[in-house]
Backbone as numpy.savetxt, mean C-alpha at the origin, in Angstrom:
# Nx Ny Nz CAx CAy CAz Cx Cy Cz
26.27 -8.67 3.71 25.45 -7.45 3.71 26.31 -6.19 3.71
27.38 -6.17 4.52 28.22 -4.98 4.60 28.89 -4.68 3.26
29.37 -5.73 2.60 30.02 -5.55 1.29 29.00 -5.02 0.29
27.81 -5.57 0.33 26.73 -5.13 -0.57 26.47 -3.64 -0.37
26.31 -3.21 0.87 26.02 -1.80 1.16 27.19 -0.89 0.76
28.39 -1.40 0.93 29.57 -0.62 0.49 29.53 -0.41 -1.01
29.11 -1.45 -1.74 29.01 -1.36 -3.20 27.94 -0.34 -3.61
26.83 -0.34 -2.89 25.76 0.62 -3.19 26.27 2.04 -3.00
27.04 2.25 -1.93 27.60 3.57 -1.66 28.62 3.96 -2.73
29.52 3.03 -3.05 30.58 3.32 -4.03 30.00 3.67 -5.40
28.94 2.96 -5.79 28.32 3.20 -7.09 27.35 4.39 -7.07
27.15 4.98 -5.87 26.27 6.14 -5.70 24.88 5.87 -6.30
24.28 4.76 -5.90 23.00 4.35 -6.46 21.81 5.03 -5.77
22.06 5.63 -4.62 20.98 6.32 -3.94 21.26 6.47 -2.46
20.42 7.25 -1.82 20.55 7.50 -0.38 20.27 6.23 0.41
21.03 6.04 1.50 20.86 4.86 2.36 20.57 5.32 3.79
19.56 4.72 4.41 19.30 4.92 5.83 19.59 3.61 6.53
20.54 3.61 7.44 20.94 2.39 8.13 20.11 2.20 9.41
19.90 0.92 9.76 19.17 0.57 10.99 17.89 1.41 11.12
17.08 1.34 10.09 15.86 2.16 10.02 14.77 1.63 10.93
14.20 2.51 11.72 13.09 2.18 12.61 11.81 2.14 11.78
11.25 0.94 11.62 10.11 0.79 10.70 8.83 1.42 11.22
8.77 1.74 12.50 7.57 2.43 13.01 7.42 3.81 12.37
8.51 4.33 11.80 8.47 5.63 11.15 8.05 5.54 9.68
7.94 4.31 9.18 7.69 4.12 7.75 6.41 3.32 7.47
5.61 3.09 8.49 4.36 2.36 8.32 3.22 3.12 9.00
2.01 3.00 8.47 0.89 3.75 9.04 0.39 3.16 10.35
0.74 1.89 10.65 0.42 1.33 11.96 1.35 1.90 13.04
2.49 2.48 12.62 3.48 3.04 13.54 4.07 1.97 14.48
4.32 0.79 13.92 4.93 -0.30 14.67 5.98 -0.99 13.79
6.69 -1.93 14.37 7.67 -2.72 13.62 9.06 -2.57 14.19
9.89 -3.54 13.87 11.28 -3.51 14.32 12.13 -2.61 13.44
13.38 -2.99 13.29 14.28 -2.22 12.44 14.60 -3.00 11.17
15.02 -2.27 10.14 15.53 -2.88 8.91 17.01 -2.54 8.80
17.78 -3.46 8.26 19.22 -3.20 8.13 19.47 -1.92 7.35
18.67 -1.70 6.31 18.85 -0.47 5.53 17.63 -0.21 4.67
17.36 1.08 4.43 16.39 1.51 3.42 17.18 2.25 2.36
16.94 1.91 1.10 17.67 2.51 -0.02 16.70 3.23 -0.94
17.06 4.45 -1.33 16.25 5.27 -2.23 16.98 5.41 -3.57
16.73 4.53 -4.54 17.43 4.63 -5.84 17.14 5.97 -6.52
18.17 6.51 -7.19 18.03 7.82 -7.82 17.12 7.79 -9.05
17.21 6.70 -9.81 16.46 6.62 -11.06 16.39 5.16 -11.51
15.87 4.91 -12.71 15.72 3.54 -13.18 17.05 2.82 -13.32
18.06 3.53 -13.83 19.37 2.90 -14.00 19.91 2.45 -12.64
19.79 3.31 -11.66 20.28 2.97 -10.32 19.49 1.81 -9.72
18.20 1.77 -9.98 17.38 0.67 -9.47 17.82 -0.65 -10.10
18.06 -0.64 -11.40 18.52 -1.87 -12.07 19.86 -2.32 -11.50
20.78 -1.37 -11.32 22.09 -1.71 -10.75 21.94 -2.23 -9.33
21.05 -1.64 -8.56 20.80 -2.09 -7.19 20.28 -3.52 -7.20
19.34 -3.81 -8.10 18.78 -5.17 -8.18 19.82 -6.19 -8.61
20.75 -5.77 -9.45 21.86 -6.67 -9.84 22.70 -7.02 -8.62
23.00 -6.02 -7.80 23.78 -6.28 -6.59 23.02 -7.17 -5.62
21.73 -6.94 -5.51 20.89 -7.77 -4.63 20.96 -9.23 -5.06
20.89 -9.47 -6.37 20.97 -10.84 -6.89 22.36 -11.42 -6.65
23.39 -10.62 -6.88 24.78 -11.08 -6.73 25.07 -11.51 -5.29
24.59 -10.71 -4.33 24.90 -10.96 -2.92 23.77 -11.69 -2.18
22.73 -12.07 -2.92 21.60 -12.83 -2.33 21.01 -12.11 -1.12
20.68 -10.84 -1.33 20.16 -10.00 -0.25 18.63 -10.09 -0.21
18.11 -10.24 0.98 16.66 -10.18 1.17 16.22 -8.74 0.94
15.09 -8.56 0.21 14.66 -7.19 -0.07 13.15 -7.12 -0.24
12.63 -5.90 -0.17 11.21 -5.65 -0.41 11.03 -4.21 -0.84
10.08 -3.98 -1.76 9.72 -2.62 -2.13 8.78 -2.06 -1.06
9.06 -0.85 -0.60 8.24 -0.22 0.44 7.70 1.10 -0.09
6.36 1.21 -0.12 5.74 2.48 -0.51 5.53 3.34 0.71
4.28 3.67 0.99 3.97 4.47 2.18 3.71 3.61 3.41
3.85 2.29 3.27 3.66 1.40 4.41 2.24 1.39 4.92
1.28 1.68 4.01 -0.12 1.79 4.44 -0.88 0.47 4.36
-0.21 -0.59 3.98 -0.89 -1.89 3.92 0.01 -3.01 4.42
0.99 -2.66 5.26 1.98 -3.63 5.72 2.01 -3.70 7.25
2.26 -4.90 7.75 2.50 -5.07 9.18 3.82 -5.82 9.35
4.88 -5.06 9.62 6.18 -5.67 9.91 6.18 -6.21 11.33
6.91 -7.29 11.53 7.05 -7.82 12.89 7.95 -6.90 13.71
8.05 -7.20 15.00 8.91 -6.41 15.89 10.38 -6.79 15.77
10.66 -7.84 14.98 12.03 -8.33 14.86 12.81 -7.54 13.80
14.13 -7.73 13.77 14.98 -7.11 12.76 14.64 -7.67 11.38
14.42 -6.79 10.42 14.30 -7.20 9.02 15.72 -7.25 8.47
16.25 -8.45 8.34 17.66 -8.61 7.96 17.82 -8.56 6.45
17.50 -7.41 5.91 17.58 -7.20 4.48 17.46 -5.71 4.21
17.15 -5.37 2.94 17.01 -3.96 2.58 15.60 -3.70 2.06
15.12 -2.52 2.34 13.85 -2.06 1.80 14.16 -0.99 0.76
13.48 -1.08 -0.36 13.69 -0.14 -1.45 12.51 0.81 -1.53
12.78 2.10 -1.41 11.73 3.11 -1.52 11.92 3.91 -2.81
10.86 4.01 -3.59 10.94 4.66 -4.91 10.44 6.10 -4.85
10.80 6.80 -3.78 10.34 8.18 -3.60 10.79 9.10 -4.73
11.93 8.78 -5.36 12.43 9.61 -6.46 11.61 9.40 -7.73
10.84 8.33 -7.77 10.01 8.01 -8.94 8.64 8.67 -8.73
8.62 9.98 -8.61 7.40 10.67 -8.18 6.78 11.56 -9.25
7.10 11.28 -10.50 6.57 12.10 -11.60 5.04 12.04 -11.65
4.42 13.20 -11.87 2.99 13.29 -12.15 2.87 14.23 -13.34
2.58 13.68 -14.51 2.54 14.48 -15.75 1.19 14.28 -16.44
0.48 15.38 -16.65 -0.82 15.32 -17.31 -0.66 15.61 -18.80
-1.26 14.76 -19.62 -1.29 14.94 -21.07 -2.74 14.78 -21.50
-3.40 15.93 -21.69 -4.86 15.94 -21.95 -5.59 15.18 -20.83
-6.28 14.08 -21.16 -7.05 13.38 -20.11 -6.29 12.19 -19.53
-5.00 12.12 -19.81 -4.18 11.04 -19.24 -3.19 11.62 -18.24
-2.81 10.78 -17.27 -1.79 11.20 -16.32 -0.75 10.09 -16.21
0.50 10.47 -16.38 1.63 9.54 -16.28 2.20 9.68 -14.88
2.16 8.57 -14.12 2.52 8.63 -12.71 3.69 7.71 -12.40
4.70 8.22 -11.74 5.77 7.39 -11.24 5.28 6.54 -10.08
5.93 5.41 -9.86 5.50 4.47 -8.82 5.54 5.09 -7.43
6.41 6.06 -7.22 6.53 6.67 -5.91 5.63 7.88 -5.70
4.85 8.24 -6.71 3.95 9.38 -6.58 2.83 9.07 -5.60
2.38 10.09 -4.90 1.28 9.95 -3.95 -0.04 9.81 -4.69
-0.79 8.77 -4.38 -2.10 8.56 -4.99 -3.04 9.71 -4.65
-3.00 10.18 -3.42 -3.86 11.29 -3.01 -3.49 12.57 -3.76
-2.20 12.78 -4.02 -1.78 13.96 -4.76 -2.26 13.88 -6.21
-2.20 12.70 -6.80 -2.71 12.53 -8.16 -4.18 12.89 -8.21
-4.95 12.43 -7.21 -6.38 12.74 -7.15 -6.61 14.25 -7.03
-5.80 14.91 -6.20 -5.94 16.37 -6.02 -5.62 17.11 -7.32
-4.52 16.72 -7.98 -4.11 17.39 -9.21 -5.12 17.16 -10.33
-5.72 15.97 -10.36 -6.74 15.68 -11.37 -7.96 16.57 -11.14
-8.33 16.74 -9.88 -9.48 17.59 -9.54 -9.25 19.03 -10.01
-8.02 19.54 -9.80 -7.70 20.90 -10.23 -7.89 21.09 -11.73
-7.72 19.99 -12.48 -7.84 20.03 -13.94 -9.21 19.56 -14.44
-10.14 19.42 -13.50 -11.51 19.00 -13.83 -11.53 17.63 -14.50
-10.64 16.75 -14.05 -10.60 15.40 -14.59 -11.19 14.43 -13.57
-12.13 13.62 -14.03 -12.86 12.71 -13.15 -12.39 11.27 -13.36
-12.65 10.45 -12.34 -12.32 9.02 -12.43 -11.46 8.53 -11.30
-10.74 9.47 -10.65 -9.83 9.06 -9.59 -10.29 9.60 -8.23
-11.54 10.08 -8.15 -12.06 10.60 -6.89 -12.03 9.56 -5.78
-12.22 8.30 -6.13 -12.24 7.23 -5.13 -10.94 7.17 -4.34
-9.85 7.68 -4.93 -8.52 7.55 -4.32 -8.15 8.73 -3.44
-9.04 9.70 -3.30 -8.67 10.94 -2.58 -8.37 10.70 -1.10
-8.80 9.55 -0.56 -8.53 9.26 0.85 -7.64 8.05 1.06
-7.00 7.57 0.01 -6.14 6.38 0.13 -4.69 6.82 0.25
-4.05 6.61 1.42 -2.72 7.18 1.68 -1.58 6.31 1.18
-1.64 5.90 -0.08 -0.59 5.04 -0.63 0.11 5.68 -1.81
1.06 4.96 -2.37 1.75 5.39 -3.58 1.07 4.76 -4.79
1.38 5.27 -5.96 0.85 4.69 -7.20 1.28 3.24 -7.33
2.55 2.95 -7.02 3.04 1.58 -7.13 2.29 0.62 -6.23
2.08 1.03 -4.98 1.34 0.20 -4.05 -0.11 0.03 -4.46
-0.71 1.12 -4.99 -2.10 1.07 -5.42 -2.28 0.14 -6.61
-1.33 0.15 -7.53 -1.38 -0.75 -8.69 -1.23 -2.19 -8.21
-0.27 -2.43 -7.34 -0.01 -3.78 -6.84 -1.25 -4.36 -6.16
-1.91 -3.55 -5.32 -3.08 -4.02 -4.55 -4.39 -3.85 -5.32
-4.35 -3.17 -6.47 -5.57 -2.71 -7.14 -6.46 -2.01 -6.11
-5.89 -0.99 -5.52 -6.58 -0.23 -4.47 -7.87 0.38 -5.01
-8.86 0.44 -4.15 -10.12 1.02 -4.58 -11.02 1.39 -3.43
-12.12 2.04 -3.78 -13.16 2.43 -2.82 -14.35 2.90 -3.63
-15.51 2.93 -2.98 -16.72 3.44 -3.61 -17.01 2.78 -4.96
-16.85 1.48 -5.02 -17.16 0.66 -6.20 -16.30 1.00 -7.42
-15.11 1.53 -7.16 -14.16 1.76 -8.25 -12.77 1.37 -7.75
-11.85 1.20 -8.68 -10.47 0.85 -8.30 -9.51 1.20 -9.43
-8.23 0.93 -9.20 -7.20 1.29 -10.18 -7.42 0.60 -11.53
-7.99 -0.59 -11.49 -8.21 -1.34 -12.72 -9.11 -0.64 -13.71
-10.01 0.22 -13.20 -10.94 0.93 -14.07 -10.26 2.07 -14.84
-9.16 2.60 -14.31 -8.57 3.81 -14.90 -7.16 3.61 -15.44
-6.55 2.45 -15.19 -5.17 2.22 -15.62 -5.14 1.66 -17.04
-4.39 2.32 -17.93 -4.28 1.82 -19.30 -3.07 0.91 -19.48
-1.94 1.29 -18.88 -0.76 0.41 -18.94 0.18 0.70 -17.79
1.03 -0.27 -17.50 1.96 -0.20 -16.37 3.35 -0.61 -16.84
4.34 0.21 -16.54 5.74 -0.12 -16.86 6.36 -0.79 -15.65
6.99 -1.95 -15.87 7.54 -2.72 -14.76 8.97 -3.15 -15.07
9.70 -3.41 -14.00 11.01 -4.04 -14.08 10.81 -5.51 -13.76
11.17 -6.38 -14.70 10.91 -7.81 -14.52 11.98 -8.46 -13.65
11.74 -9.73 -13.33 12.67 -10.48 -12.50 14.04 -10.61 -13.15
14.08 -10.64 -14.49 15.38 -10.71 -15.19 15.87 -9.33 -15.61
15.34 -8.29 -14.91 15.80 -6.90 -15.01 15.61 -6.28 -16.39
14.51 -6.65 -17.04 14.10 -6.00 -18.28 12.94 -5.06 -17.96
12.89 -3.94 -18.67 11.80 -3.00 -18.48 10.78 -3.23 -19.59
9.55 -3.58 -19.20 8.49 -3.87 -20.16 7.22 -3.10 -19.76
6.29 -3.01 -20.69 5.01 -2.36 -20.42 3.89 -3.38 -20.55
3.03 -3.42 -19.54 1.90 -4.34 -19.52 0.61 -3.55 -19.73
-0.29 -4.10 -20.55 -1.57 -3.45 -20.80 -2.51 -3.71 -19.63
-3.64 -3.04 -19.65 -4.65 -3.24 -18.60 -5.07 -4.70 -18.52
-5.32 -5.32 -19.65 -5.76 -6.73 -19.63 -4.65 -7.64 -19.12
-3.40 -7.34 -19.47 -2.28 -8.15 -18.99 -2.08 -7.99 -17.48
-2.49 -6.84 -16.94 -2.36 -6.61 -15.50 -3.35 -7.44 -14.70
-4.38 -7.98 -15.36 -5.30 -8.92 -14.72 -5.87 -8.37 -13.40
-6.38 -7.14 -13.47 -6.95 -6.52 -12.28 -8.25 -7.21 -11.86
-8.35 -7.54 -10.59 -9.58 -8.03 -9.98 -9.69 -7.37 -8.62
-10.73 -7.69 -7.86 -10.94 -7.07 -6.55 -9.70 -7.24 -5.67
-9.02 -6.13 -5.40 -7.81 -6.06 -4.57 -6.74 -7.06 -5.05
-6.65 -7.22 -6.35 -5.70 -8.20 -6.90 -5.17 -7.70 -8.25
-3.93 -8.08 -8.56 -3.35 -7.73 -9.85 -2.28 -8.76 -10.23
-1.84 -8.65 -11.46 -0.78 -9.51 -12.00 0.48 -9.46 -11.12
0.76 -8.28 -10.57 2.00 -8.12 -9.79 2.00 -8.94 -8.52
0.82 -9.23 -7.97 0.76 -10.06 -6.77 1.17 -11.50 -7.06
1.03 -11.91 -8.31 1.42 -13.26 -8.71 2.85 -13.29 -9.24
3.44 -12.10 -9.41 4.83 -11.98 -9.89 5.54 -11.00 -8.96
5.78 -11.44 -7.74 6.23 -10.55 -6.67 7.61 -9.95 -6.90
8.39 -10.50 -7.83 9.70 -9.93 -8.11 9.66 -8.87 -9.19
8.47 -8.63 -9.77 8.32 -7.53 -10.71 8.13 -6.24 -9.90
8.69 -5.16 -10.40 8.61 -3.87 -9.70 7.90 -2.85 -10.57
6.83 -2.28 -10.06 6.12 -1.23 -10.79 6.99 0.02 -10.83
7.16 0.57 -12.03 7.95 1.79 -12.21 7.08 3.00 -12.51
6.02 2.75 -13.31 5.21 3.86 -13.79 3.86 3.33 -14.26
2.84 4.17 -14.18 1.52 3.79 -14.67 0.90 4.96 -15.42
0.10 4.64 -16.42 -0.65 5.66 -17.16 -2.13 5.48 -16.83
-2.75 6.55 -16.33 -4.15 6.52 -15.97 -4.94 7.33 -16.98
-6.11 6.82 -17.38 -6.97 7.52 -18.32 -8.20 8.02 -17.57
-8.38 9.34 -17.54 -9.49 9.96 -16.84 -10.47 10.57 -17.85
-11.53 11.16 -17.35 -12.52 11.78 -18.22 -12.76 13.22 -17.80
-13.11 14.06 -18.76 -13.37 15.46 -18.46 -14.65 15.56 -17.63
-14.58 16.32 -16.54 -15.73 16.46 -15.67 -15.92 17.89 -15.22
-16.82 18.10 -14.29 -17.08 19.41 -13.73 -16.34 19.55 -12.41
-15.47 20.55 -12.32 -14.62 20.67 -11.13 -15.43 20.80 -9.84
-16.47 21.61 -9.86 -17.29 21.78 -8.65 -17.93 20.47 -8.22
-18.38 19.71 -9.20 -19.00 18.42 -8.90 -17.98 17.46 -8.30
-16.78 17.45 -8.86 -15.71 16.57 -8.35 -15.34 16.99 -6.93
-15.24 18.30 -6.70 -14.91 18.81 -5.37 -15.98 18.41 -4.35
-17.25 18.49 -4.76 -18.34 18.13 -3.86 -18.29 16.65 -3.49
-18.05 15.80 -4.49 -17.95 14.36 -4.24 -16.80 14.07 -3.28
-15.65 14.72 -3.53 -14.47 14.51 -2.69 -14.72 14.99 -1.26
-15.35 16.15 -1.12 -15.65 16.69 0.21 -16.62 15.79 0.96
-17.67 15.34 0.28 -18.68 14.49 0.92 -18.07 13.18 1.41
-17.19 12.62 0.59 -16.56 11.36 0.97 -15.55 11.56 2.10
-14.86 12.69 2.11 -13.93 12.99 3.21 -14.69 13.10 4.52
-15.81 13.78 4.49 -16.62 13.92 5.71 -17.18 12.58 6.17
-17.56 11.74 5.21 -18.07 10.42 5.56 -16.97 9.57 6.22
-15.75 9.68 5.67 -14.62 8.94 6.27 -14.35 9.40 7.68
-14.36 10.74 7.88 -14.10 11.29 9.21 -15.12 10.79 10.23
-16.37 10.65 9.81 -17.43 10.21 10.71 -17.40 8.72 10.98
-16.98 7.93 9.99 -17.12 6.48 10.10 -15.83 5.72 10.36
-14.67 6.38 10.17 -13.40 5.69 10.31 -12.54 6.33 11.41
-11.75 5.52 12.12 -10.94 6.05 13.24 -9.63 6.67 12.75
-9.77 7.75 11.99 -8.59 8.35 11.36 -7.67 9.05 12.36
-8.14 9.20 13.59 -7.31 9.86 14.61 -6.27 8.91 15.21
-6.32 7.62 14.86 -5.37 6.63 15.37 -4.60 5.99 14.22
-3.36 5.54 14.49 -2.62 4.81 13.46 -3.33 3.50 13.12
-3.48 3.24 11.83 -4.08 1.98 11.36 -3.58 1.74 9.94
-4.09 0.71 9.32 -3.76 0.45 7.92 -5.04 0.28 7.12
-6.07 1.02 7.51 -7.34 0.94 6.80 -8.08 -0.35 7.11
-8.96 -0.74 6.20 -9.74 -1.96 6.41 -8.81 -3.16 6.54
-9.07 -3.97 7.56 -8.22 -5.14 7.80 -8.60 -6.29 6.87
-9.89 -6.49 6.66 -10.35 -7.65 5.89 -11.11 -7.20 4.64
-10.99 -7.99 3.59 -11.79 -7.75 2.39 -13.23 -8.17 2.66
-14.15 -7.47 2.03 -15.54 -7.84 2.18 -15.84 -9.11 1.38
-16.37 -10.15 2.04 -16.77 -11.35 1.29 -17.93 -10.97 0.36
-18.10 -11.72 -0.71 -19.15 -11.42 -1.67 -20.51 -11.39 -0.99
-21.21 -10.27 -1.15 -22.55 -10.14 -0.59 -22.60 -9.85 0.89
-21.44 -9.63 1.51 -21.38 -9.38 2.95 -20.41 -8.26 3.26
-20.47 -7.76 4.49 -19.53 -6.75 4.96 -18.74 -7.33 6.14
-17.42 -7.31 6.01 -16.57 -7.86 7.08 -16.83 -7.14 8.40
-16.99 -5.82 8.35 -17.22 -5.06 9.57 -18.47 -5.48 10.31
-19.53 -5.79 9.55 -20.78 -6.21 10.20 -20.63 -7.58 10.85
-19.92 -8.49 10.20 -19.69 -9.81 10.79 -18.95 -9.67 12.13
-17.95 -8.80 12.14 -17.15 -8.59 13.35 -17.99 -7.91 14.44
-18.74 -6.89 14.03 -19.58 -6.16 14.99 -20.64 -7.08 15.59
-21.25 -7.93 14.75 -22.30 -8.82 15.24 -21.78 -9.84 16.25
-20.47 -10.08 16.21 -19.86 -10.97 17.20 -19.55 -10.24 18.51
-19.80 -8.95 18.54 -19.54 -8.17 19.75 -18.07 -7.89 19.98
-17.29 -7.83 18.87 -15.84 -7.67 19.01 -15.37 -6.22 18.95
-16.27 -5.29 18.71 -15.87 -3.88 18.74 -15.31 -3.55 20.11
-14.17 -2.86 20.14 -13.56 -2.47 21.41 -12.67 -3.53 22.02
-12.61 -4.73 21.39 -11.72 -5.78 21.91 -10.27 -5.32 21.80
-9.49 -5.56 22.85 -8.09 -5.14 22.84 -7.14 -6.30 23.08
-5.94 -6.14 22.56 -4.79 -6.99 22.89 -3.62 -6.05 23.03
-3.11 -5.92 24.24 -2.05 -4.93 24.46 -2.57 -3.54 24.10
-1.81 -2.84 23.27 -2.20 -1.49 22.87 -3.02 -1.44 21.60
-3.41 -2.62 21.07 -4.21 -2.67 19.83 -5.68 -2.84 20.17
-6.55 -2.28 19.32 -7.99 -2.36 19.58 -8.77 -2.50 18.28
-9.83 -3.32 18.31 -10.81 -3.32 17.23 -11.61 -2.03 17.40
-11.54 -1.16 16.42 -12.10 0.18 16.57 -13.58 0.17 16.96
-13.92 1.05 17.89 -15.32 1.24 18.28 -16.09 1.97 17.18
-15.36 2.68 16.33 -16.01 3.46 15.28 -16.31 2.60 14.05
-15.41 1.67 13.74 -15.56 0.81 12.56 -14.90 -0.52 12.86
-15.69 -1.59 12.90 -15.19 -2.90 13.35 -14.17 -3.52 12.41
-14.08 -3.02 11.16 -13.09 -3.58 10.24 -11.77 -2.82 10.27
-11.58 -2.03 11.32 -10.30 -1.34 11.55 -9.70 -1.85 12.85
-8.42 -2.18 12.81 -7.65 -2.41 14.03 -6.73 -1.21 14.18
-6.75 -0.60 15.34 -5.98 0.63 15.54 -4.88 0.42 16.58
-3.84 1.21 16.42 -2.78 1.30 17.42 -3.22 2.39 18.40
-3.95 1.96 19.44 -4.57 2.94 20.32 -3.63 3.45 21.41
-2.76 2.56 21.90 -1.95 2.97 23.05 -0.61 2.23 23.06
0.29 2.66 22.18 1.64 2.08 22.16 1.68 0.61 21.83
0.85 0.18 20.90 0.81 -1.24 20.52 2.12 -1.70 19.92
2.41 -2.97 20.08 3.51 -3.61 19.36 2.93 -4.23 18.10
3.80 -4.60 17.18 3.34 -5.31 15.98 2.65 -6.61 16.37
3.17 -7.28 17.39 2.58 -8.56 17.83 1.17 -8.34 18.37
0.93 -7.24 19.09 -0.41 -6.93 19.57 -1.39 -6.88 18.40
-1.01 -6.13 17.36 -1.88 -5.95 16.20 -2.07 -7.27 15.46
-0.97 -7.97 15.23 -1.01 -9.26 14.54 -1.94 -10.24 15.26
-1.76 -10.37 16.56 -2.54 -11.34 17.33 -4.02 -10.98 17.37
-4.32 -9.68 17.40 -5.72 -9.25 17.40 -6.38 -9.54 16.04
-5.66 -9.28 14.97 -6.19 -9.58 13.63 -6.47 -11.07 13.48
-5.53 -11.88 13.90 -5.69 -13.34 13.79 -6.86 -13.82 14.65
-6.99 -13.25 15.85 -8.10 -13.64 16.75 -9.45 -13.33 16.10
-9.57 -12.13 15.54 -10.83 -11.74 14.90 -11.12 -12.63 13.70
-10.10 -12.88 12.90 -10.27 -13.78 11.74 -10.80 -15.14 12.17
-10.17 -15.71 13.18 -10.55 -17.05 13.63 -11.94 -17.06 14.26
-12.29 -15.97 14.97 -13.61 -15.89 15.59 -14.72 -15.87 14.53
-14.51 -15.12 13.47 -15.49 -15.06 12.38 -15.58 -16.41 11.68
-14.44 -17.05 11.47 -14.43 -18.37 10.83 -15.18 -19.39 11.68
-14.92 -19.38 12.98 -15.57 -20.34 13.88 -17.08 -20.12 13.94
-17.51 -18.85 13.99 -18.93 -18.55 14.18 -19.73 -18.66 12.88
-19.16 -18.12 11.79 -19.93 -18.04 10.55 -19.42 -18.94 9.43
-18.25 -19.54 9.61 -17.68 -20.34 8.54 -17.16 -19.49 7.38
-16.93 -18.21 7.64 -16.44 -17.28 6.61 -14.95 -17.04 6.82
-14.15 -17.39 5.83 -12.70 -17.24 5.91 -12.32 -15.86 5.36
-12.32 -14.87 6.24 -12.03 -13.51 5.81 -10.61 -13.38 5.27
-10.49 -12.72 4.12 -9.18 -12.48 3.52 -8.56 -11.24 4.15
-7.37 -11.40 4.71 -6.69 -10.28 5.37 -6.09 -9.37 4.31
-6.45 -8.08 4.35 -5.94 -7.09 3.38 -4.46 -6.81 3.60
-4.07 -6.67 4.86 -2.69 -6.31 5.15 -1.71 -7.47 4.89
-0.53 -7.10 4.50 0.53 -8.09 4.26 1.40 -8.18 5.52
1.55 -9.37 6.06 2.43 -9.59 7.20 3.84 -9.82 6.68
4.77 -9.00 7.15 6.15 -9.06 6.65 7.09 -9.42 7.80
7.99 -10.34 7.54 9.04 -10.72 8.49 8.49 -11.43 9.73
7.48 -12.29 9.51 6.92 -13.07 10.60 7.35 -14.53 10.55
8.12 -14.88 9.53 8.52 -16.28 9.39 9.53 -16.67 10.48
């Protein structure tokens, strides 16, 4: 690992943060440390970094805004790659070219300023474009699959290719990239439609107010914990079991929305993990419904 990091420094591939405290890089505000976080300067540096990773057999993961991840409290003995430099947002008529590190919420705001509709659903999703593409993030009966025309990726054999919407195989909270975890999203092109700015602003405002009323945004969380089963709501299943307000350590099933687990009082990653698993198992035991966990558990092996 030390030789690898020395090589990254010598080749000037990007900024390095050593012994990074992951509670500062995730929306749950928990997690242990990572040996290093690396911010590649550009595509060439990312390719060179990936070559070194392969050469030295380094454990690695792409990290966006950490809004859908639960790292364990243990040391992540590898490197995390953050594509913050890949933050381009370029509008060309009704299309927007977005770098993987661009803020999804910023894209939504900039689209609104230009009276472009289609991405309003994303105005409250605190992720990056890359993370949103990977998860096919969505809300209000829309998602990235509806507006994405193509995605540029770095493949496992370090080739840069472009995938069409159909090749991305978007489904509910799912995409081609989830089945090809070594592919890295670099850029996406979104196709929007001309709309009325006041109308878009009203929709965005109404949804923001609804989120404030119904979601525990005052506490660290990672949004909805479970996907809604077909024809059902995960939150209602949990609430009907009387699990609202259930705690483990500093973690709590939100009293405001049962499908949120919050870091209410200095929770550890284990507190949150164990509470999520308990709720999952309780729903399975009572209703026979195997809730799909939205969050990705990292470094729990």
